[in-house]
XYZ file of C-alpha atoms in Angstrom:
698
model
C 57.847 -18.978 5.477
C 58.696 -16.594 8.544
C 55.662 -17.813 10.400
C 56.121 -21.577 9.475
C 57.545 -22.671 12.778
C 55.289 -21.539 15.294
C 53.893 -24.769 15.936
C 57.237 -26.239 17.313
C 56.417 -25.380 20.822
C 53.323 -26.938 20.751
C 54.478 -30.481 18.505
C 58.221 -30.658 20.627
C 56.173 -31.510 24.142
C 53.626 -33.713 22.644
C 56.698 -35.746 20.576
C 58.345 -36.288 24.599
C 55.770 -37.256 26.299
C 55.286 -40.296 23.917
C 58.787 -41.407 25.348
C 58.234 -41.129 29.366
C 60.100 -44.422 29.717
C 63.026 -43.469 28.799
C 63.622 -41.581 31.744
C 65.956 -41.989 34.261
C 65.116 -41.718 38.365
C 66.738 -38.420 38.809
C 64.666 -36.088 40.358
C 64.532 -32.546 40.064
C 65.908 -31.012 43.219
C 66.073 -27.360 44.619
C 68.554 -24.626 44.293
C 68.755 -23.851 48.100
C 67.831 -20.476 49.499
C 71.141 -19.525 51.105
C 70.202 -16.354 53.197
C 74.131 -16.321 55.025
C 77.671 -15.304 53.056
C 79.983 -18.303 53.551
C 83.319 -17.988 52.328
C 84.584 -17.276 49.336
C 85.423 -20.693 48.725
C 81.731 -21.335 49.220
C 80.216 -18.476 47.062
C 78.911 -18.359 43.322
C 79.509 -21.609 42.346
C 77.853 -24.127 40.137
C 74.428 -23.882 40.154
C 73.449 -27.314 38.688
C 70.342 -27.931 39.987
C 66.871 -26.786 38.946
C 64.749 -24.917 41.164
C 61.699 -24.581 38.677
C 59.151 -26.786 39.461
C 59.307 -27.847 43.630
C 57.274 -25.536 45.792
C 59.129 -25.608 48.896
C 59.456 -21.719 50.027
C 62.779 -20.627 51.147
C 61.649 -20.499 55.018
C 62.156 -24.183 54.323
C 64.724 -25.330 53.437
C 68.515 -26.076 54.409
C 70.558 -23.602 53.676
C 73.792 -25.553 54.942
C 73.272 -27.963 52.179
C 74.089 -26.352 49.082
C 76.771 -26.330 47.487
C 79.594 -27.004 49.755
C 80.492 -30.375 48.414
C 80.467 -28.610 44.868
C 84.264 -29.553 43.700
C 84.088 -32.978 44.195
C 81.411 -32.743 42.234
C 83.244 -31.008 39.665
C 85.894 -34.326 39.433
C 83.141 -36.230 38.334
C 81.408 -34.182 35.857
C 82.726 -36.225 32.924
C 80.018 -38.957 33.490
C 77.308 -36.537 34.220
C 74.822 -37.266 30.611
C 72.965 -34.020 31.199
C 72.825 -30.860 29.174
C 72.493 -28.398 30.922
C 72.336 -25.967 28.382
C 69.216 -23.249 29.591
C 69.351 -25.189 32.668
C 66.052 -23.709 34.448
C 67.246 -22.519 37.507
C 67.019 -19.165 39.630
C 69.843 -17.857 41.489
C 69.232 -17.129 44.710
C 69.450 -13.701 45.370
C 67.214 -13.370 42.408
C 62.925 -12.745 41.649
C 61.133 -16.078 41.077
C 58.025 -14.099 38.945
C 60.821 -14.283 35.460
C 62.214 -17.201 34.421
C 65.841 -17.100 35.010
C 68.334 -19.121 32.365
C 71.821 -20.907 33.164
C 74.161 -22.085 31.217
C 77.311 -23.346 33.247
C 81.166 -24.097 32.307
C 81.027 -27.616 31.580
C 78.339 -26.615 28.808
C 80.221 -23.864 27.332
C 83.173 -26.055 26.591
C 81.234 -28.968 25.649
C 79.261 -25.571 22.747
C 83.206 -24.914 22.039
C 81.898 -21.345 22.727
C 84.913 -18.411 22.147
C 83.222 -15.627 22.711
C 79.932 -14.695 24.917
C 78.284 -14.054 22.107
C 78.680 -17.788 21.397
C 77.541 -19.101 24.483
C 74.186 -16.601 24.556
C 73.244 -17.537 21.790
C 71.958 -20.676 22.592
C 69.889 -18.824 25.258
C 66.063 -18.692 24.432
C 65.328 -15.026 23.144
C 68.920 -14.539 21.743
C 69.262 -13.863 17.783
C 72.668 -12.610 17.381
C 73.925 -12.134 14.157
C 77.851 -12.146 14.129
C 79.692 -12.585 10.344
C 81.936 -15.888 11.791
C 84.391 -16.649 14.177
C 85.356 -14.093 16.112
C 83.507 -11.528 13.779
C 82.718 -7.471 15.339
C 79.054 -8.363 16.712
C 77.839 -4.754 15.245
C 75.244 -6.878 12.590
C 72.874 -7.325 15.811
C 72.351 -8.868 18.865
C 69.314 -8.847 20.240
C 67.206 -10.064 23.413
C 63.638 -10.329 22.949
C 63.396 -7.862 20.697
C 65.147 -5.615 21.931
C 69.175 -4.595 21.166
C 72.459 -5.061 22.701
C 72.151 -1.372 24.157
C 69.310 -2.013 25.520
C 69.345 -5.284 27.927
C 72.321 -4.921 30.973
C 74.850 -6.948 31.401
C 77.600 -8.154 34.258
C 80.697 -9.366 35.430
C 79.930 -10.828 38.913
C 76.804 -8.393 39.454
C 78.648 -5.252 38.800
C 77.921 -3.929 35.227
C 80.012 -3.564 32.156
C 77.922 -0.988 29.842
C 79.398 1.969 29.171
C 77.785 5.424 27.819
C 78.695 4.224 24.009
C 76.384 2.995 21.879
C 77.764 3.687 17.780
C 81.262 2.102 17.858
C 80.348 -1.814 17.338
C 80.984 -2.973 20.493
C 79.855 -0.745 23.242
C 79.151 -4.129 25.631
C 82.284 -6.446 22.917
C 80.841 -9.773 23.725
C 84.326 -11.054 23.104
C 85.464 -9.048 25.756
C 85.897 -11.888 28.479
C 87.966 -14.611 28.016
C 85.580 -17.727 28.127
C 87.788 -20.284 30.178
C 87.313 -17.146 32.726
C 83.632 -18.302 32.510
C 81.931 -19.836 35.748
C 78.637 -20.085 34.227
C 76.195 -17.434 32.230
C 72.593 -16.223 34.063
C 69.758 -14.521 31.988
C 66.637 -13.149 33.583
C 64.385 -9.724 33.739
C 61.563 -8.881 34.955
C 62.471 -7.268 38.430
C 65.870 -7.982 38.322
C 65.308 -4.659 36.397
C 64.561 -2.483 40.054
C 68.039 -3.725 40.534
C 70.267 -3.120 37.889
C 69.767 -0.582 35.954
C 66.153 0.897 33.982
C 67.495 0.534 30.890
C 66.727 -3.180 30.504
C 63.802 -3.260 28.399
C 65.226 -7.080 27.224
C 66.903 -8.540 29.917
C 70.149 -8.776 32.359
C 72.908 -11.294 31.396
C 75.104 -12.146 34.504
C 78.799 -13.609 33.797
C 80.497 -15.475 36.560
C 83.561 -15.565 36.758
C 85.295 -18.827 38.216
C 86.935 -18.921 41.660
C 89.625 -21.007 42.525
C 89.747 -24.005 44.885
C 91.462 -26.209 47.212
C 94.971 -27.722 45.016
C 96.385 -25.331 41.806
C 94.552 -26.528 38.924
C 95.180 -25.924 35.445
C 93.387 -26.647 32.470
C 94.498 -25.604 28.551
C 93.457 -25.660 25.753
C 94.740 -25.101 22.415
C 92.291 -25.050 18.907
C 93.367 -25.261 15.381
C 90.905 -24.924 12.701
C 89.100 -23.687 9.923
C 89.869 -19.868 8.372
C 93.100 -20.034 9.789
C 91.765 -20.634 13.621
C 94.180 -20.948 16.106
C 92.959 -20.111 19.631
C 95.108 -20.549 22.487
C 93.120 -20.509 26.536
C 94.841 -21.424 30.221
C 93.720 -21.013 33.369
C 95.227 -21.416 36.419
C 93.539 -21.737 40.028
C 93.618 -22.403 43.648
C 93.927 -21.555 47.141
C 96.145 -21.181 50.090
C 94.519 -20.589 53.246
C 91.826 -17.881 53.567
C 92.595 -16.985 49.999
C 91.690 -18.494 46.450
C 92.972 -17.621 43.366
C 92.149 -17.544 39.178
C 94.045 -16.719 36.327
C 92.991 -16.964 32.621
C 94.334 -15.579 29.210
C 92.947 -15.666 26.052
C 94.648 -15.905 22.822
C 91.925 -15.582 19.827
C 92.852 -15.144 15.946
C 90.783 -15.841 13.056
C 91.347 -14.518 9.285
C 87.161 -15.037 8.402
C 88.605 -15.290 5.323
C 85.987 -17.226 2.597
C 84.980 -17.223 -1.034
C 81.370 -14.959 -0.928
C 78.744 -15.130 -3.657
C 78.158 -12.530 -5.449
C 76.387 -9.342 -3.508
C 77.589 -9.917 -0.715
C 78.811 -7.810 1.381
C 83.370 -6.821 2.009
C 83.419 -9.741 -1.897
C 86.897 -8.118 -2.893
C 87.386 -8.435 -6.318
C 89.000 -12.208 -6.088
C 85.280 -13.169 -4.169
C 86.339 -13.453 -0.974
C 85.364 -11.821 2.027
C 87.294 -9.053 2.548
C 88.435 -6.824 6.112
C 86.770 -9.868 8.918
C 90.018 -10.811 10.448
C 89.573 -10.750 14.555
C 92.890 -11.093 17.083
C 92.170 -10.776 20.717
C 94.113 -11.425 23.820
C 92.616 -11.367 26.463
C 93.547 -11.531 30.430
C 91.382 -12.140 33.825
C 92.613 -12.230 37.434
C 90.361 -12.576 40.462
C 91.982 -12.939 44.090
C 89.323 -13.522 47.066
C 90.070 -13.607 50.667
C 88.197 -14.653 53.470
C 89.175 -11.912 56.329
C 87.082 -13.681 59.311
C 83.646 -15.344 59.254
C 81.803 -12.498 58.817
C 83.980 -10.721 55.963
C 85.455 -11.313 52.619
C 86.901 -9.757 49.698
C 87.705 -10.068 46.122
C 89.314 -8.260 43.743
C 89.624 -8.994 40.095
C 90.545 -7.868 36.492
C 89.779 -8.060 33.118
C 92.538 -6.919 29.684
C 91.313 -7.181 26.231
C 93.656 -5.791 23.790
C 91.307 -6.934 20.222
C 92.079 -5.676 16.425
C 89.449 -6.390 13.715
C 88.128 -5.498 10.353
C 85.251 -3.886 10.157
C 82.301 -5.560 8.133
C 79.351 -3.186 8.034
C 76.364 -4.897 5.449
C 76.077 -1.085 3.773
C 79.050 -0.973 1.572
C 80.513 -3.617 -1.320
C 83.333 -2.964 0.266
C 84.166 -1.781 3.741
C 88.247 -1.242 4.769
C 87.959 0.558 8.681
C 89.608 -1.159 11.286
C 88.921 -1.393 15.023
C 90.847 -1.105 17.727
C 89.379 -1.771 21.059
C 91.233 -1.826 23.861
C 89.805 -2.357 27.917
C 90.222 -2.457 31.084
C 87.927 -3.456 34.063
C 88.375 -3.874 37.458
C 86.242 -4.514 40.741
C 86.723 -4.453 44.318
C 83.657 -5.963 46.280
C 83.216 -6.532 50.486
C 80.984 -8.828 52.000
C 79.983 -9.031 54.806
C 77.283 -10.035 57.526
C 75.362 -7.620 59.546
C 74.039 -8.220 63.579
C 74.241 -11.571 64.754
C 72.592 -13.955 62.466
C 72.473 -14.779 58.485
C 69.359 -12.530 57.515
C 71.370 -9.686 56.711
C 74.362 -9.677 54.160
C 75.271 -6.205 52.732
C 77.610 -6.087 49.640
C 79.952 -3.031 48.760
C 81.870 -2.627 45.331
C 84.084 -0.279 43.843
C 84.451 -0.954 39.795
C 86.836 1.282 36.809
C 85.647 0.436 33.257
C 87.202 1.832 30.363
C 86.604 1.486 26.976
C 89.149 2.658 24.060
C 86.953 2.363 20.639
C 89.485 3.750 17.374
C 88.257 3.095 13.730
C 90.184 4.246 10.956
C 89.919 3.568 7.103
C 90.013 5.015 3.926
C 87.389 7.504 1.969
C 86.861 7.976 -1.526
C 85.051 11.501 -2.651
C 85.693 12.460 -5.857
C 87.300 10.005 -7.700
C 90.630 10.267 -4.673
C 91.228 8.415 -1.190
C 91.048 10.129 1.294
C 92.008 9.269 5.214
C 89.243 9.655 8.605
C 89.140 8.713 11.962
C 87.371 8.126 14.963
C 88.240 7.666 18.326
C 86.085 6.884 21.300
C 87.770 6.831 24.969
C 85.451 6.039 27.772
C 86.590 6.175 31.311
C 83.667 5.001 33.939
C 83.558 4.885 38.056
C 80.943 2.899 39.686
C 79.937 2.030 43.318
C 77.243 -0.017 44.605
C 76.181 -0.817 48.371
C 73.488 -3.853 48.472
C 71.457 -5.333 51.420
C 69.829 -8.218 51.369
C 67.709 -8.083 54.538
C 65.367 -10.912 55.909
C 63.403 -9.425 57.573
C 61.061 -11.891 58.023
C 60.349 -16.038 57.299
C 58.099 -14.549 54.809
C 59.543 -11.225 54.061
C 62.899 -10.884 52.456
C 64.345 -6.858 50.998
C 66.856 -5.687 48.664
C 67.505 -2.891 48.548
C 70.533 -0.290 48.203
C 72.862 2.712 46.315
C 73.891 2.768 42.687
C 76.686 5.506 41.670
C 77.613 5.526 37.992
C 79.684 8.503 36.771
C 81.139 8.253 33.077
C 83.299 10.284 31.092
C 83.468 10.524 27.171
C 86.896 11.636 24.666
C 85.475 12.001 21.156
C 87.848 12.979 18.821
C 87.291 12.722 14.737
C 89.346 13.751 11.630
C 88.965 13.326 8.123
C 91.239 14.855 5.008
C 88.271 14.459 2.828
C 86.825 17.441 1.992
C 82.762 16.247 2.403
C 83.656 15.738 5.742
C 85.873 18.155 7.340
C 83.179 20.500 9.076
C 82.644 17.465 11.305
C 86.435 17.450 12.724
C 85.729 17.930 16.274
C 86.637 17.109 19.671
C 84.580 16.028 22.696
C 84.630 15.566 26.683
C 81.678 15.128 28.099
C 79.997 14.429 31.690
C 77.211 12.619 33.310
C 76.805 11.826 36.496
C 73.956 8.985 37.533
C 73.329 7.619 40.845
C 70.415 5.804 41.734
C 67.724 4.069 44.823
C 66.650 0.357 44.166
C 64.470 -1.713 46.294
C 62.949 -5.454 45.575
C 60.671 -6.880 48.564
C 59.561 -10.373 48.225
C 56.622 -11.578 49.857
C 55.678 -14.976 50.436
C 51.948 -14.295 51.586
C 51.742 -18.240 51.399
C 53.569 -21.678 50.489
C 52.298 -20.830 47.192
C 51.738 -17.735 46.700
C 54.956 -15.042 46.299
C 54.780 -11.412 45.252
C 57.993 -9.048 44.114
C 57.225 -5.141 44.313
C 60.174 -2.956 42.771
C 61.517 0.254 42.502
C 64.048 2.032 41.164
C 64.726 5.962 41.553
C 67.333 7.455 38.993
C 69.034 10.509 39.116
C 70.496 11.170 35.842
C 72.514 14.879 35.778
C 71.395 14.988 31.614
C 67.753 13.950 31.589
C 66.799 14.689 35.546
C 65.009 12.480 37.790
C 62.485 9.470 37.066
C 60.556 6.667 38.710
C 61.269 2.865 37.262
C 58.587 0.595 39.019
C 57.918 -3.419 38.955
C 55.987 -6.278 40.225
C 56.031 -9.739 39.811
C 53.769 -12.475 41.430
C 54.215 -16.320 41.259
C 51.263 -19.084 41.727
C 52.084 -22.805 42.567
C 49.285 -24.546 41.470
C 50.311 -27.958 42.580
C 53.540 -29.306 42.654
C 54.174 -29.735 39.285
C 52.750 -26.713 37.989
C 53.727 -22.828 38.676
C 52.504 -19.920 36.926
C 54.126 -16.634 37.027
C 53.782 -12.938 35.264
C 56.306 -9.579 35.677
C 55.594 -5.913 34.610
C 57.996 -3.297 34.344
C 59.006 0.224 33.815
C 61.683 1.429 32.069
C 63.548 4.333 30.664
C 66.735 4.101 28.269
C 69.162 7.269 27.751
C 70.926 7.840 24.714
C 74.238 7.534 24.409
C 76.818 10.275 24.671
C 78.637 9.732 21.172
C 74.871 9.870 20.154
C 73.957 13.259 21.702
C 77.675 14.388 20.638
C 80.201 12.665 18.660
C 79.875 12.437 14.671
C 80.320 8.767 13.433
C 83.674 8.471 11.004
C 82.370 4.843 9.925
C 78.941 5.685 9.023
C 78.435 8.854 8.166
C 75.669 9.664 11.250
C 75.407 12.885 12.715
C 75.214 13.595 16.536
C 72.534 14.727 17.741
C 72.147 17.132 21.327
C 68.305 16.852 21.109
C 67.351 13.272 21.373
C 64.755 11.970 24.551
C 65.406 8.508 26.499
C 63.540 5.845 24.873
C 60.899 5.129 27.688
C 58.395 2.685 28.039
C 57.830 -1.317 29.324
C 58.131 -4.600 29.307
C 55.955 -7.940 30.847
C 56.115 -11.560 31.045
C 53.337 -14.250 31.853
C 54.305 -17.957 31.902
C 54.432 -21.337 33.259
C 56.773 -23.715 34.496
C 55.847 -27.286 34.605
C 57.472 -31.118 34.867
C 56.072 -32.917 31.923
C 57.100 -36.429 33.624
C 59.974 -37.170 35.823
C 62.586 -36.964 33.342
C 60.464 -33.823 30.622
C 61.071 -30.066 32.310
C 59.453 -27.085 30.668
C 59.723 -23.509 30.607
C 56.747 -21.718 28.496
C 56.924 -17.909 28.477
C 54.544 -14.821 27.038
C 56.589 -11.586 27.190
C 55.898 -8.492 25.313
C 57.153 -5.108 25.402
C 56.038 -1.262 24.338
C 59.176 1.244 23.569
C 58.574 4.729 22.888
C 60.867 7.412 21.395
C 62.997 4.883 20.112
C 66.460 5.446 19.133
C 67.000 5.311 14.821
C 68.505 6.938 12.146
C 66.942 9.528 9.946
C 68.367 11.029 6.587
C 71.859 10.218 7.756
C 71.185 11.414 11.546
C 70.193 9.454 15.220
C 67.139 10.765 15.662
C 63.508 9.182 18.118
C 61.596 7.888 15.344
C 58.971 6.561 17.611
C 56.671 3.976 18.770
C 57.927 -0.241 18.883
C 55.625 -3.178 19.876
C 56.968 -6.007 20.838
C 55.385 -9.849 21.525
C 56.448 -13.530 21.510
C 56.810 -16.584 22.443
C 59.383 -18.482 24.530
C 59.918 -22.177 25.344
C 62.220 -23.941 27.109
C 61.896 -27.736 27.496
C 64.505 -30.341 29.590
C 64.205 -33.903 28.741
C 66.792 -36.665 29.961
C 66.205 -39.421 27.617
C 67.966 -42.175 29.728
C 71.063 -42.488 32.142
C 74.260 -40.749 29.510
C 71.446 -38.857 27.034
C 69.830 -35.726 27.460
C 68.050 -33.605 25.143
C 66.939 -30.031 24.290
C 64.885 -27.823 22.978
C 64.575 -23.491 23.198
C 61.953 -21.880 20.947
C 61.825 -17.819 20.620
C 58.372 -16.365 18.593
C 59.272 -12.654 18.405
C 56.903 -10.216 16.544
C 58.643 -6.611 16.752
C 56.291 -4.345 15.194
C 56.922 -0.631 14.005
C 53.896 1.583 14.895
C 54.381 4.920 13.736
C 56.820 6.653 10.806
C 57.278 5.506 7.437
C 58.278 1.761 8.212
C 54.915 1.650 10.469
C 53.349 -2.554 10.540
C 56.991 -3.574 9.726
C 59.049 -5.923 11.651
C 62.235 -4.160 13.334
C 65.276 -5.226 10.529
C 67.699 -7.975 11.243
C 65.174 -9.518 14.320
C 63.751 -12.927 13.074
C 60.349 -13.868 13.668
C 61.375 -17.799 14.836
C 64.706 -18.946 16.426
C 64.642 -22.707 17.866
C 67.717 -24.556 19.078
C 68.097 -28.330 20.097
C 70.122 -30.811 20.461
C 71.095 -34.155 22.159
C 74.422 -34.878 23.528
C 76.288 -38.277 24.953
C 78.544 -38.316 27.862
C 79.992 -41.160 29.106
C 83.560 -41.859 31.038
C 85.022 -38.919 29.878
C 83.595 -39.099 25.784
C 81.781 -36.737 24.901
C 79.307 -36.742 21.528
C 76.736 -33.293 20.597
C 74.826 -32.163 18.060
C 73.329 -28.699 17.730
C 70.169 -28.201 15.721
C 69.341 -24.313 14.888
C 66.745 -22.869 12.441
C 66.927 -19.136 11.901
C 63.743 -17.781 10.200
C 65.418 -14.707 8.375
C 65.217 -11.508 9.345
C 63.998 -8.365 7.311
C 66.598 -6.230 5.912
C 66.419 -3.429 6.646
C 69.079 -1.269 5.375
C 71.368 -0.163 1.565
C 69.113 -2.975 0.218
C 70.714 -3.147 -3.560
C 68.131 -1.734 -6.613
C 64.758 -3.906 -6.951
C 64.854 -4.768 -3.420
C 62.492 -3.115 -0.315
C 62.274 -3.599 2.728
C 60.081 -5.008 3.231
C 62.316 -8.165 1.813
C 63.406 -10.605 4.241
C 66.838 -12.441 4.474
C 65.827 -16.074 3.588
C 65.559 -18.690 6.378
C 68.168 -21.581 7.221
C 69.239 -25.021 9.303
C 72.693 -24.935 10.692
C 74.008 -28.141 11.710
C 76.818 -28.157 14.453
C 78.796 -31.994 16.486
C 80.093 -31.604 18.973
C 82.799 -33.961 20.859
C 85.692 -35.007 23.163
C 87.817 -38.070 23.310
C 89.681 -38.893 26.985
C 93.845 -39.404 25.410
C 94.465 -40.042 29.297
C 92.941 -38.692 32.437
C 93.543 -35.147 32.057
C 94.350 -35.156 28.145
C 91.219 -35.320 25.624
C 90.797 -34.141 21.792
C 87.968 -31.906 21.025
C 86.638 -31.780 17.820
C 83.982 -28.982 16.023
C 82.460 -29.624 13.117
C 80.437 -26.641 11.954
C 77.734 -26.115 9.104
C 77.309 -29.317 8.559
C 74.966 -29.006 5.677
C 77.815 -26.901 4.008
C 75.088 -24.208 3.007
C 76.585 -21.141 2.746
C 72.936 -18.955 3.824
C 72.536 -15.372 4.510
C 73.021 -14.637 7.913
C 71.783 -11.043 7.885
C 71.419 -8.097 4.906
C 74.358 -9.811 2.321
C 76.562 -11.032 5.004
C 77.006 -15.248 4.392
C 78.125 -17.905 6.265
C 81.908 -19.580 5.112
C 80.204 -22.438 4.541
C 81.254 -26.313 6.471
C 84.116 -24.881 8.829
C 85.724 -26.981 11.651
C 88.104 -27.257 14.681
C 90.113 -29.761 16.132
C 91.932 -28.948 19.292
C 93.544 -30.767 22.701
C 92.303 -29.799 26.481
C 93.968 -31.035 29.750
C 93.419 -30.651 33.163
C 96.391 -31.688 35.889
């Protein structure tokens, strides 16, 4: 069963090709390689065009035609029938030797996404084992078999990962208001040289909104099952040379629903317990055009989160997690010289994350109390120079600086844990030089070479090379491939701080995870109305971190191989559909679990959808298939480490009904089949849920 959907990437293209006459005359246009830095009011607009299959070289493009009319497009987007989920596009500054998937603001709204996790789970390659709406992400987020901490997360090109791993959300995918997001970009391969050697999985860049022209207020109010209520507001505009955007989101859900016997966190009344989530997030961005060549941008994100922890290892877990975060970034963009071929971006950032877990523990029939705090402060600096040396040669190089301070406090009154009570204060400095050189060796062949030299205060110096290539066989078919070396260092908490939630001991003798990742693929325009990307991906990761006998340890080698397919079909003027499929074989090669799939990573994940849109009316149907994942931890008596969670299919429907020109009724019906399937390790879905709301834009 777990491999039964392997044939789908072959079957669906055949199905789509059978109906080429249904397509519209819309052509796939190419995103322009704009080498200059325009005013802030012109930059970082939604990437809605697909550059995947038109094979013009950057030197042949008209850099003046890219996005200056985008605000008008935004006003009329309600008549655009495209579902832009996983739009096959590429940002202008990233290498094209690996695919870049983009999901924009309009599609995020169609999905009814309430977090970045909701956005990512519709993208190819991602498997997100969340508990329910807004629930904590510690149950597992994986991209191409790599964990969330083996990927790099950015906000406007600035890292938001910090150097902690344990307390369920070092990269909290609920920490950024969805209302403030313009688009999310997912890339891999040579991109890791630009943003971090730890990107064995990929690089996720969250681009936030900018203000344009007249002030605009958008808002939504939403209520639904599980006592869900969600309010989002965004106010944006521009005054003279300055633009601004301010967003706020408040979210609450109690996640209290009937759970089957044997489920994790099932209370005596048969309900899922301690799974409530409450978050408040604030975002602000101000941009200023200083002159024709210089611009400044400041963005601030503030998070306050309170939630219960649902953990699949205990019959009833009562720990709570408080997470407060602050992220500040200041960016200065400037043109150098007398042309538009040399652009310099200087960025400074501050990132603080305060994680506090607390709850009762039982020992010898008595109840005791324990707490654990991880307080991380991180200062970052980055200089990024994008230089078009010649029409056929482009160099992007720069310097990264990151200083991390971690304060950890552990306190327990339980006699069996008092030996671990401690306060830790640790600091690590990491700097890196990076460079990616792109050569257009001919009109049809492009080569990317990347290097990242890191200098780490704890693990020394290390060099990670990368290479990528792209060959356009015809204007309709392109082949590509990439290879990248990487190293991910253990988190400061894994090295030094006792984990009070799981009872895991730190290990100061941990070694970095090292290895490489690679891709090979083809981009195809199968018909005027059908495009596709097919990618083979793999990685080999040595010294992978895991838990052995309650202590962090390097557990050995994991080899991952997989296939990824992304298809888009425009059926008619107001109809469109997409399909994403990922097969992941992440095999443990050493140790007692040799030959087994990594726990919580499904072999197959498929997402497909169809959408209709006309005159403000919207209807979108999404289908998800998950082959089930291996139960890796805390199995019940009679279970073994080879047991798999059963496969499941999930069906969601979203829609919008226009009430006035500026007001609409939104409807989200989730899990229409009503099945209470097991998501992962005895954590079950709530069955059918609904959300109703109002959205406005004035």
